[in-house]
XYZ file of C-alpha atoms in Angstrom:
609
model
C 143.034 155.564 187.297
C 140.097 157.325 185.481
C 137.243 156.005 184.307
C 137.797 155.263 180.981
C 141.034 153.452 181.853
C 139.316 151.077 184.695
C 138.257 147.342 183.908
C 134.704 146.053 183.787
C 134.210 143.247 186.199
C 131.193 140.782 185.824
C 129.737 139.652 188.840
C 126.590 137.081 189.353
C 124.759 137.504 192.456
C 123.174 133.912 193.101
C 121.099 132.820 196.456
C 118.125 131.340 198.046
C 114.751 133.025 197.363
C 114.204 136.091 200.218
C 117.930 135.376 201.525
C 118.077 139.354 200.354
C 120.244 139.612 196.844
C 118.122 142.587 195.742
C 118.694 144.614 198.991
C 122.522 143.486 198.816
C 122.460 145.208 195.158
C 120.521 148.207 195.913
C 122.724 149.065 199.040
C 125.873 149.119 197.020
C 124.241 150.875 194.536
C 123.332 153.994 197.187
C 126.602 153.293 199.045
C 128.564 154.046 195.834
C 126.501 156.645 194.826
C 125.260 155.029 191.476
C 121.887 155.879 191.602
C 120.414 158.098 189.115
C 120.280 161.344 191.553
C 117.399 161.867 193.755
C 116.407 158.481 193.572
C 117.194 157.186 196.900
C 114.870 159.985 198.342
C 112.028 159.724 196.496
C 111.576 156.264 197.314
C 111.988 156.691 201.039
C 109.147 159.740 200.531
C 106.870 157.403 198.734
C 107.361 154.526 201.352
C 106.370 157.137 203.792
C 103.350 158.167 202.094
C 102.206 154.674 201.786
C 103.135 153.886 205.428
C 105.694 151.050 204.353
C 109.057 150.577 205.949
C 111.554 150.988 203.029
C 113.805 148.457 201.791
C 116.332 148.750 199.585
C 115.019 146.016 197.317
C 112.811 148.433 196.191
C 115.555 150.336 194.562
C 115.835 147.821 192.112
C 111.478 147.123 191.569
C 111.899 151.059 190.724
C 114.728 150.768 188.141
C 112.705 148.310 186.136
C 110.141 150.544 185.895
C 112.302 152.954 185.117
C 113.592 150.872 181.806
C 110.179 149.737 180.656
C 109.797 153.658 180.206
C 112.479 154.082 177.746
C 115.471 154.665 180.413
C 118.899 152.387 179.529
C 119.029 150.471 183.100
C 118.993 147.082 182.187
C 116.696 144.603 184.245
C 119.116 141.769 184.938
C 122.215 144.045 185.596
C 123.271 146.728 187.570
C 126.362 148.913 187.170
C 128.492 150.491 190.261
C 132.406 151.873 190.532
C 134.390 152.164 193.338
C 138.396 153.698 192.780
C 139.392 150.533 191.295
C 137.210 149.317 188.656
C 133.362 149.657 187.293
C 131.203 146.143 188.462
C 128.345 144.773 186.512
C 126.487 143.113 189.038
C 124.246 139.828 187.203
C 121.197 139.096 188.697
C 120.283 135.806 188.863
C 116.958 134.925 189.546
C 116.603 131.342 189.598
C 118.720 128.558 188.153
C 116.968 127.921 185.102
C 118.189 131.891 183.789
C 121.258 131.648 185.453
C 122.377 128.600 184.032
C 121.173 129.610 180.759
C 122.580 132.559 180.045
C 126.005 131.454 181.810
C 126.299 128.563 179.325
C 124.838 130.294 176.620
C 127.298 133.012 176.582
C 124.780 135.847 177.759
C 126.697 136.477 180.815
C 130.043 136.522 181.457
C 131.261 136.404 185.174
C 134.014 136.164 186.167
C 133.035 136.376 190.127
C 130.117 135.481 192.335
C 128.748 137.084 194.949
C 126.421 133.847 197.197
C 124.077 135.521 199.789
C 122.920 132.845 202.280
C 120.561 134.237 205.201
C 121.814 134.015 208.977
C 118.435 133.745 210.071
C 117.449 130.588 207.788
C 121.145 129.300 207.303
C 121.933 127.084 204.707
C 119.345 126.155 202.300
C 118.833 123.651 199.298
C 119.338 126.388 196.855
C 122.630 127.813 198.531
C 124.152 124.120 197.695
C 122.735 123.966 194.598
C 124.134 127.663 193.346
C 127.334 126.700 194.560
C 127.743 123.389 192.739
C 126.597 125.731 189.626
C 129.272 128.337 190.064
C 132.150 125.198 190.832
C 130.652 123.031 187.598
C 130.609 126.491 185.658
C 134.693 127.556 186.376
C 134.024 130.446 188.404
C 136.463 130.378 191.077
C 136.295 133.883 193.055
C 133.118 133.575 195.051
C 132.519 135.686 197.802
C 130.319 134.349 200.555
C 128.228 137.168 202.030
C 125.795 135.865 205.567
C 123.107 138.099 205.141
C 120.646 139.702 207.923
C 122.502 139.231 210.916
C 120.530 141.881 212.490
C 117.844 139.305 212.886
C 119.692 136.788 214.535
C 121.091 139.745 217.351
C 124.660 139.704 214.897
C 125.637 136.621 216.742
C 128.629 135.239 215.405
C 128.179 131.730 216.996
C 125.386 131.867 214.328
C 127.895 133.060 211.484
C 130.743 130.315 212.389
C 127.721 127.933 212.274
C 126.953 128.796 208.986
C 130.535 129.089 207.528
C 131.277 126.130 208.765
C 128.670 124.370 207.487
C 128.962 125.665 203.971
C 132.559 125.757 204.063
C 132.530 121.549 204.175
C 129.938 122.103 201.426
C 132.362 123.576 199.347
C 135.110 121.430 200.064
C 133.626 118.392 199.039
C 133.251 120.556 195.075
C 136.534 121.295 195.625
C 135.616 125.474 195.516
C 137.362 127.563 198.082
C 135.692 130.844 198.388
C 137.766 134.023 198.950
C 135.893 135.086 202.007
C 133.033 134.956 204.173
C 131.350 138.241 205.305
C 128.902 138.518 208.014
C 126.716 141.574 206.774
C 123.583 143.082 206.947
C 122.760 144.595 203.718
C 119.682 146.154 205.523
C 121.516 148.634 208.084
C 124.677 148.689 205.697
C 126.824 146.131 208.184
C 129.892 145.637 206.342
C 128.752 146.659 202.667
C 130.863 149.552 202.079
C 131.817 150.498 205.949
C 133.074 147.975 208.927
C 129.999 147.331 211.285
C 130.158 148.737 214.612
C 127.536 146.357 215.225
C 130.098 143.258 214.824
C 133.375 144.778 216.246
C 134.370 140.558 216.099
C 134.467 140.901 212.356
C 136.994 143.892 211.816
C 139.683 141.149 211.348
C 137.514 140.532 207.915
C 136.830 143.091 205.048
C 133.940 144.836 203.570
C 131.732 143.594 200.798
C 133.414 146.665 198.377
C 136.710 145.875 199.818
C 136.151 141.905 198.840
C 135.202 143.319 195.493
C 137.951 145.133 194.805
C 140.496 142.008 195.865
C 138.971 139.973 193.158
C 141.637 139.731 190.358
C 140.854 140.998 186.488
C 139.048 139.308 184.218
C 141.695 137.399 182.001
C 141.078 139.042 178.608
C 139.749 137.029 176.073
C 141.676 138.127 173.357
C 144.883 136.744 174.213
C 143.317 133.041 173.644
C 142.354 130.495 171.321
C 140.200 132.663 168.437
C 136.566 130.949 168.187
C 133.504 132.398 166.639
C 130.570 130.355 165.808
C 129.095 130.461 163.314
C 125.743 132.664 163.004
C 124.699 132.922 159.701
C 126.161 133.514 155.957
C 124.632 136.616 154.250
C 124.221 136.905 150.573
C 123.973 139.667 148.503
C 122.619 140.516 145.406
C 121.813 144.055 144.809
C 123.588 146.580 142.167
C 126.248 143.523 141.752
C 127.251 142.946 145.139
C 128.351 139.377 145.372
C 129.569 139.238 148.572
C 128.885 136.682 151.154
C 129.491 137.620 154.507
C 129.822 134.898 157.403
C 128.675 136.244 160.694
C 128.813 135.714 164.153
C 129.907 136.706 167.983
C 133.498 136.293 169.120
C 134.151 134.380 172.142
C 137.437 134.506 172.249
C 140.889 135.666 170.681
C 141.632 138.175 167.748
C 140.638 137.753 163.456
C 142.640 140.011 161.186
C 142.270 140.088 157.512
C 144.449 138.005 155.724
C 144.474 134.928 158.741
C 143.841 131.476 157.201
C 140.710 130.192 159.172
C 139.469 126.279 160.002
C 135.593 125.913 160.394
C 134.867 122.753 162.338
C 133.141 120.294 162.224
C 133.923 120.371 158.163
C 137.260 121.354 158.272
C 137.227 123.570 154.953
C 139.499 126.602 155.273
C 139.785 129.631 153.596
C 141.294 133.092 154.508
C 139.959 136.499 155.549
C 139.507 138.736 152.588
C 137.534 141.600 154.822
C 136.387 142.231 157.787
C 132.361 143.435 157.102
C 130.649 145.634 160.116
C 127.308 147.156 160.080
C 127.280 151.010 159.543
C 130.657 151.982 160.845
C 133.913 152.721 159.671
C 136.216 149.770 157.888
C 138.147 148.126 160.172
C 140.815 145.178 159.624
C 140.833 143.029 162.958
C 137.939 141.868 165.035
C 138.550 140.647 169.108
C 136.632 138.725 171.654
C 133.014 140.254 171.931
C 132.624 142.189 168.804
C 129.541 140.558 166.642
C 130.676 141.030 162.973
C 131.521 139.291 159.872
C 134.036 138.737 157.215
C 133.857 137.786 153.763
C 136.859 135.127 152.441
C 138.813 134.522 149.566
C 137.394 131.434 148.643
C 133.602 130.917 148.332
C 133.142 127.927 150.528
C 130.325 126.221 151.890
C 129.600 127.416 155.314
C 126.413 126.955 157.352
C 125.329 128.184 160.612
C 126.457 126.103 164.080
C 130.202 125.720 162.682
C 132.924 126.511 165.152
C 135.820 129.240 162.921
C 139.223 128.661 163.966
C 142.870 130.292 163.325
C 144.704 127.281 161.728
C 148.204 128.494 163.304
C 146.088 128.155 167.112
C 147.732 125.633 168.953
C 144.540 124.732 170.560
C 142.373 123.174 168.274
C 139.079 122.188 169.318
C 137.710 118.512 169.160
C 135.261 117.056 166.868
C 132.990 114.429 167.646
C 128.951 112.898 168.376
C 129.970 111.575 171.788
C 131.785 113.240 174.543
C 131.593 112.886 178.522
C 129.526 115.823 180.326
C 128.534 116.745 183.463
C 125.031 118.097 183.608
C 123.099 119.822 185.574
C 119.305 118.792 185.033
C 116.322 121.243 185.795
C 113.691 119.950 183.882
C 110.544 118.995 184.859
C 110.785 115.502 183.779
C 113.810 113.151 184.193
C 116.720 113.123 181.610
C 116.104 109.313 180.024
C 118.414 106.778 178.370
C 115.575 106.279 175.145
C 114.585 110.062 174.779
C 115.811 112.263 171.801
C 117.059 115.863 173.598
C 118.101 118.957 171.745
C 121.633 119.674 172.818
C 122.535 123.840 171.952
C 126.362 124.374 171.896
C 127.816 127.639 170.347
C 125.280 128.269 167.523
C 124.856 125.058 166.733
C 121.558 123.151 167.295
C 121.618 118.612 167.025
C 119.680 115.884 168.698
C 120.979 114.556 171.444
C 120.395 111.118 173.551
C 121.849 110.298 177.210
C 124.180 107.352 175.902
C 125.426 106.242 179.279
C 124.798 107.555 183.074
C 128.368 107.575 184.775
C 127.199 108.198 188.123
C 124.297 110.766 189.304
C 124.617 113.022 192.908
C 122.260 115.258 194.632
C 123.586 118.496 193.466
C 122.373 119.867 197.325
C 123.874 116.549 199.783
C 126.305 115.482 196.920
C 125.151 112.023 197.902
C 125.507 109.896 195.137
C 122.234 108.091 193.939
C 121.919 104.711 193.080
C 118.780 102.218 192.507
C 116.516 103.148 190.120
C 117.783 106.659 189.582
C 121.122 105.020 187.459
C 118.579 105.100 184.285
C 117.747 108.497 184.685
C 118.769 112.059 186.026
C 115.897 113.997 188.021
C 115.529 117.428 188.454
C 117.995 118.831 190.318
C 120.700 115.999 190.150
C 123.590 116.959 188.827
C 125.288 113.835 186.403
C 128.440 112.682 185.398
C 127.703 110.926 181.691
C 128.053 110.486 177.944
C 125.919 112.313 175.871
C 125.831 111.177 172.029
C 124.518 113.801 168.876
C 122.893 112.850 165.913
C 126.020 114.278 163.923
C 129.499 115.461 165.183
C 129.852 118.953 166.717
C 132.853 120.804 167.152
C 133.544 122.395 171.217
C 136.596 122.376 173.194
C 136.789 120.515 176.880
C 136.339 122.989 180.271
C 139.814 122.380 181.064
C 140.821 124.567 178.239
C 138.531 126.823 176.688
C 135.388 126.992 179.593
C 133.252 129.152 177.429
C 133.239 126.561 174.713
C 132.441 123.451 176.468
C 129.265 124.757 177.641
C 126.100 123.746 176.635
C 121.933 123.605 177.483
C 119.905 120.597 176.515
C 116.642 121.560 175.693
C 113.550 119.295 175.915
C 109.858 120.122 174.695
C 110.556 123.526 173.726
C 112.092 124.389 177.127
C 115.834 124.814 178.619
C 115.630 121.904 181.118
C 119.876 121.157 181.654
C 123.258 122.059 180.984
C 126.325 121.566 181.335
C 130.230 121.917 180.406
C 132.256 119.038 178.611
C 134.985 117.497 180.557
C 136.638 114.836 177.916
C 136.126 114.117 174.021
C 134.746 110.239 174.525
C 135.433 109.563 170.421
C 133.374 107.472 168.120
C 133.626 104.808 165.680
C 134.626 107.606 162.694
C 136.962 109.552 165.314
C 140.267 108.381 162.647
C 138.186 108.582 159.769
C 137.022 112.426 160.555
C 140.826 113.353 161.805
C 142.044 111.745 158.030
C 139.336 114.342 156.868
C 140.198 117.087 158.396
C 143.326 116.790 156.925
C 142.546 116.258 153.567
C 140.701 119.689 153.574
C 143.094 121.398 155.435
C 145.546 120.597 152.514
C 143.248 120.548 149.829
C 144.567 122.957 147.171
C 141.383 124.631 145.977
C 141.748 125.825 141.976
C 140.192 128.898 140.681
C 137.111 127.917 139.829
C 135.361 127.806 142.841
C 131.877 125.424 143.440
C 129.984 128.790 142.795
C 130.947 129.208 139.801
C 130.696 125.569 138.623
C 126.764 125.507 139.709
C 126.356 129.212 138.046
C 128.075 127.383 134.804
C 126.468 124.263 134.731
C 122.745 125.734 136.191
C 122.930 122.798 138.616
C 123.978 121.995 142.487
C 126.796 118.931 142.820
C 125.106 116.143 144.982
C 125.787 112.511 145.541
C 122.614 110.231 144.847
C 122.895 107.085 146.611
C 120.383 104.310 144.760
C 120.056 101.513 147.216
C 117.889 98.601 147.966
C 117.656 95.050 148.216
C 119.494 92.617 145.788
C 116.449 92.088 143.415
C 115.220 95.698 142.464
C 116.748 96.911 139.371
C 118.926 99.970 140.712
C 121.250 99.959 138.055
C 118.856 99.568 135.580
C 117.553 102.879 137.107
C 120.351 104.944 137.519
C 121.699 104.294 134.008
C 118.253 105.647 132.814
C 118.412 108.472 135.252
C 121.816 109.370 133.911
C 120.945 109.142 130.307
C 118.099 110.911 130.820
C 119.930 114.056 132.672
C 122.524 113.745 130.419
C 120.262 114.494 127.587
C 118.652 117.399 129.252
C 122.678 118.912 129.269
C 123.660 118.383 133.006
C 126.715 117.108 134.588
C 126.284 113.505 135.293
C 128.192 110.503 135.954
C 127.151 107.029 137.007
C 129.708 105.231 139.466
C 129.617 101.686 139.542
C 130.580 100.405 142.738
C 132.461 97.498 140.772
C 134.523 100.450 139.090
C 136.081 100.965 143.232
C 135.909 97.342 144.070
C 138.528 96.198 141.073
C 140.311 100.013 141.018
C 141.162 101.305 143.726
C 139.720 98.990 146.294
C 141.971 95.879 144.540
C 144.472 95.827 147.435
C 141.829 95.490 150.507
C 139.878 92.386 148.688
C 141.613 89.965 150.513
C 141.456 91.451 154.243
C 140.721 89.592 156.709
C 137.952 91.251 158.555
C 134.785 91.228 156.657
C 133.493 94.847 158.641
C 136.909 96.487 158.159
C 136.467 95.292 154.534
C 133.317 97.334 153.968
C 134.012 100.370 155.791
C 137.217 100.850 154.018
C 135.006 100.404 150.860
C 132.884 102.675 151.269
C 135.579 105.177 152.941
C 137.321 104.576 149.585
C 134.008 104.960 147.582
C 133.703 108.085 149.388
C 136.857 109.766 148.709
C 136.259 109.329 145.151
C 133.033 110.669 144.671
C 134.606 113.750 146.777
C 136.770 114.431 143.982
C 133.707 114.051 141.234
C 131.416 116.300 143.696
C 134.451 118.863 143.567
C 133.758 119.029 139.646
C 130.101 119.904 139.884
C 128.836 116.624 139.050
C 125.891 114.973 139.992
C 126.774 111.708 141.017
C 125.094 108.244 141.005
C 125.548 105.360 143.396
C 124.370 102.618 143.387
C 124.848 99.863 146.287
C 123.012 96.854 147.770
C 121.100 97.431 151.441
C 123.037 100.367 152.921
C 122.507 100.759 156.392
C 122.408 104.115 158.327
C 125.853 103.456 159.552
C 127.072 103.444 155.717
C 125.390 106.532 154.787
C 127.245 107.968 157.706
C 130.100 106.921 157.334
C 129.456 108.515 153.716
C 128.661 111.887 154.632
C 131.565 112.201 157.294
C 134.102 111.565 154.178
C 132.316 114.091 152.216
C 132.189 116.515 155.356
C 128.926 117.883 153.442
C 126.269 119.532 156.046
C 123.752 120.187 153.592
C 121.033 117.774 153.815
C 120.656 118.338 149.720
C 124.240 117.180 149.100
C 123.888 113.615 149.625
C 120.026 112.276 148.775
C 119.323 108.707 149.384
C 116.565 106.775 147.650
C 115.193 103.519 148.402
C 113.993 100.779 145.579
C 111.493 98.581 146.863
C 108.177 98.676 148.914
C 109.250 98.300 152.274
C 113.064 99.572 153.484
C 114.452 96.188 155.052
C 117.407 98.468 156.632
C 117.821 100.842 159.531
C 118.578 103.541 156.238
C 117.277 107.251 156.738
C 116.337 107.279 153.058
C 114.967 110.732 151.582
C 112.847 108.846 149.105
C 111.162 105.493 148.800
C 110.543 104.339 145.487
C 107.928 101.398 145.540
C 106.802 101.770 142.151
C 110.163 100.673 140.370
C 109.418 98.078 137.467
C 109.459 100.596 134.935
C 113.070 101.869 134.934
C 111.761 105.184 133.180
C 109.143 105.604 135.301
C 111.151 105.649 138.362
C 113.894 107.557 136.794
C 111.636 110.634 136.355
C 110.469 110.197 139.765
C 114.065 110.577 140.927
C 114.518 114.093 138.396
C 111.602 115.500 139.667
C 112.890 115.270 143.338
C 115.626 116.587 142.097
C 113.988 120.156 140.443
C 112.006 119.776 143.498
C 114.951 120.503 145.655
C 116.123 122.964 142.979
C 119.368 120.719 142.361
C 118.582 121.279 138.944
C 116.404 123.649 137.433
C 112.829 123.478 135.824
C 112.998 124.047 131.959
């Protein structure tokens, strides 16, 4: 096999502090010859000038060096071959990196390399990176017993330590491929059998361990997912393209597929596939950052999950799902603190809903008492997480890479974890009905673009609420007559016009709650249709409550903060209500009409004359 035919191989190298990773990378570096040539010698000659042993550690201090001069050796990698394959070897220098980029997408491995030291045996940290590389779906971990020169290459010392960690792992249900004794300082067992330990020539060598690892499974033959990056306008010499962009994880995107972007469920199809300075191509796979433009011009923000629609695997949608997490920060995870969670591109608030049960992530003992309100640093937790508003991932059962994610907390990565089961909430039916609806929506020709371009105005919902005795109505006539008369697209919905129309059949149900949210489901649905016309819409309804307005926006499936605006009539809000506006100043009906249109120019929903 030559070169350009072999397979690239990600490997993370993860271990205790000064259990010897770096001189375990730089000695299969100069055992395989990868080292730009001379290098090897002119560090020995400078450690001999400055009257320091050498160590093959420093092979890696002096390839950093190397980079921040211009020269393409990356930092956090290195890059060997043997006959088999070409390895990217991930550094990993402490769990906070390593479990960020592993979630995060910014490395890939698909094997781990755990160096544990014979002299200090098994450490916290040697538990703790193993839990990581079980929670994170890496199965093909190596176990390498480092510097058993210093312990006289004793192998009462080595069965010691393997069994020790083998328990370990037993209890996380990992089963590691094999444990080498080595010495990555005399070369024991890295890329030739030790005559030091002729008791281990029944094992293998570090290269030879390397090369038994199986192929990465390619990503292309799953599940297509991108998310969703940005959406790129254009303007220039009559260029009216608008070009969604993002990263592949996974599967293939030709021109001309029909595509599902979750959580919103609008669809649309591939028109062209858009690159940046490079030939036209027609398919993008797993990897490739690009973009595509599609044949309808939908609404598409960044942190939305793009989907196939003939996948069989779709991915779930929802604000609460079951974890596990790994916490790191320097504070405890809390039940009443608001977290960033980070999943794909998307970015939401986060709170710990409910603590399943909480273990040391280095005994696995599981930790009761006071700890069953919080998660500490370096407890690893089994619980439900709920976000501010649904987010679309798949479970680590079936798509790992997508079920990741990092919670961050004051600015800093302090956790993360990978989703194990879609809990559901109280719209779970209501957002599946949704989803459907778009999915078969049958989009006309004129597409929401055009209406705005048309009608020099954005479609929004305006939800007038308050308490019974403020004059809402009053005030949303006004504000209709009034936009009306400027020429926009206006119409005032009564909510009597749904409660003796379409809502006749559900007056008489029993259940007063199932009453209302099928109301206002109903309500919904119908201004979805207006909204679809261009329309601004008014609404009027007494004392909404957050959970309404919800409930609201999840039938509308609108992520723009500008498509639904809620005002508030009255000087204090007597709800729970997120409203945009509070309007305390609301005797004069014209008064507080303008108030409203000037918000609304404000937020360029309609223009200034």
């Amino acid at each position: 096999m030559n070169s350009t035919e072999q397979n690239d191989l990600n490997i993370v190298i993860v271990g205790h502090v000064d259990h010897g990773k770096s001189t375990v990378i730089g000695r299969l570096l100069a055992d395989t010859d990868s080292l730009p040539q001379g290098k090897l010698e002119q560090i020995k000659d400078m450690c001999r000038r400055n009257s320091k042993p050498f160590e093959y550690a420093f092979l890696l201090d002096a390839l950093k060096d190397e980079r921040a001069q211009g020269i393409t050796i990356d930092t956090a990698r290195a890059f060997f071959k043997t006959a088999k394959r070409r390895y990217i070897i991930i550094d990993a220098p402490g769990h906070i990196e390593f479990l960020k980029n592993m979630i995060t997408g910014a490395s890939r491995a698909e094997a781990a390399l755990l160096v544990i030291d014979a002299k200090e045996g098994v450490r916290e940290n040697s538990r703790r990176h193993g839990y990581m590389l079980s929670m994170l779906g890496i199965t093909q971990i190596v176990v390498l017993v480092n510097k058993m020169d210093l312990v006289g290459y004793d192998k009462k010392v080595y069965e010691g330590i393997v069994s020790e960690y083998s328990e370990f792992l037993r209890k996380i249900n990992a089963t590691p491929m094999a444990f080498i004794p080595v010495s990555a300082m005399e070369g024991d067992n890295i890329a030739s059998m030790s005559q030091n330990m002729p008791w281990s020539h029944d094992s293998m060598t570090v290269l030879e361990a390397l090369d038994n690892f199986d192929d990465a499974k390619q990503p292309d033959d799953l599940p297509f997912r991108m998310p969703v990056q940005d959406v790129y306008k254009f303007t220039a010499s009559g260029d009216d393209r608008r070009i969604i962009a993002g990263t592949v994880d996974t599967g293939v995107l030709q021109t001309g597929d029909e595509i599902i972007f979750y959580p919103s469920g609008k669809k649309t199809t591939v028109k062209t596939i858009e690159t940046f300075n490079s030939p036209k191509i027609d398919s993008i796979s797993a990897g490739y950052a690009a973009g595509f433009t599609a044949t309808e011009q939908i609404y598409i923000k960044r942190g939305e999950l793009c989907v196939k629609s003939d996948d069989t695997i779709k991915p779930s949608v929802s604000t609460t799902f079951k974890a596990s997490l790994f916490w790191l920060g320097k504070e405890p995870m809390t039940l009443d603190n608001t977290y960033s969670l980070k999943i794909g591109s998307a970015k939401v608030d986060v709170k710990l809903k409910k603590i399943i049960k909480v273990i040391n992530a280095s005994s696995l003992d599981e930790i009761g008492g006071q700890s069953e309100n919080m998660i500490k640093r370096h407890e690893v937790a089994e619980c439900i997480l709920e976000t501010e508003r649904p987010v679309a991932f798949d479970t680590a059962d079936i798509m790992p890479l997508t079920s990741r994610f990092v919670i961050v907390d004051k600015y800093e990565i302090s956790g993360g974890g990978i989703i194990t089961e879609n809990v559901g909430d109280e719209y779970s039916d209501i957002r599946e009905k949704v989803l459907l609806r778009n999915f078969k929506w049958e989009q006309g020709s004129i597409t929401p673009a055009m209406r705005a371009e048309r009608f020099c105005q954005c479609a929004c919902m305006l939800i007038i609420t308050g308490n019974q005795n403020t004059n809402k109505k009053i005030i949303a006539k006004t504000l209709e007559q009034n936009l009306f008369n400027d020429g926009r697209i206006v119409y005032y919905l009564g909510i009597g016009n749904i409660l003796y129309g379409v809502d006749s059949d559900i007056k008489n149900m029993n259940s007063q709650n199932n009453k209302r949210e099928e109301h206002i489901r109903r309500l919904s649905e119908v201004s979805n249709i207006l909204l679809e016309t261009g329309a601004i819409l008014i609404v009027t309804a007494t004392m909404l409550t957050q959970d309404d307005t919800e409930l609201i926006r999840t039938v509308l499936s609108r992520e723009a903060e500008e498509d639904i605006i809620t005002y508030w009539i009255g000087k204090n809000i007597d709800t729970d209500i997120k409203a945009d506006m509070i309007i305390s100043d609301f005797e004069d009906s014209n008064k507080a009409a303008l108030v409203i249109k000037h918000d609304l120019q404000n937020r360029n929903i309609i223009y200034k004359p």
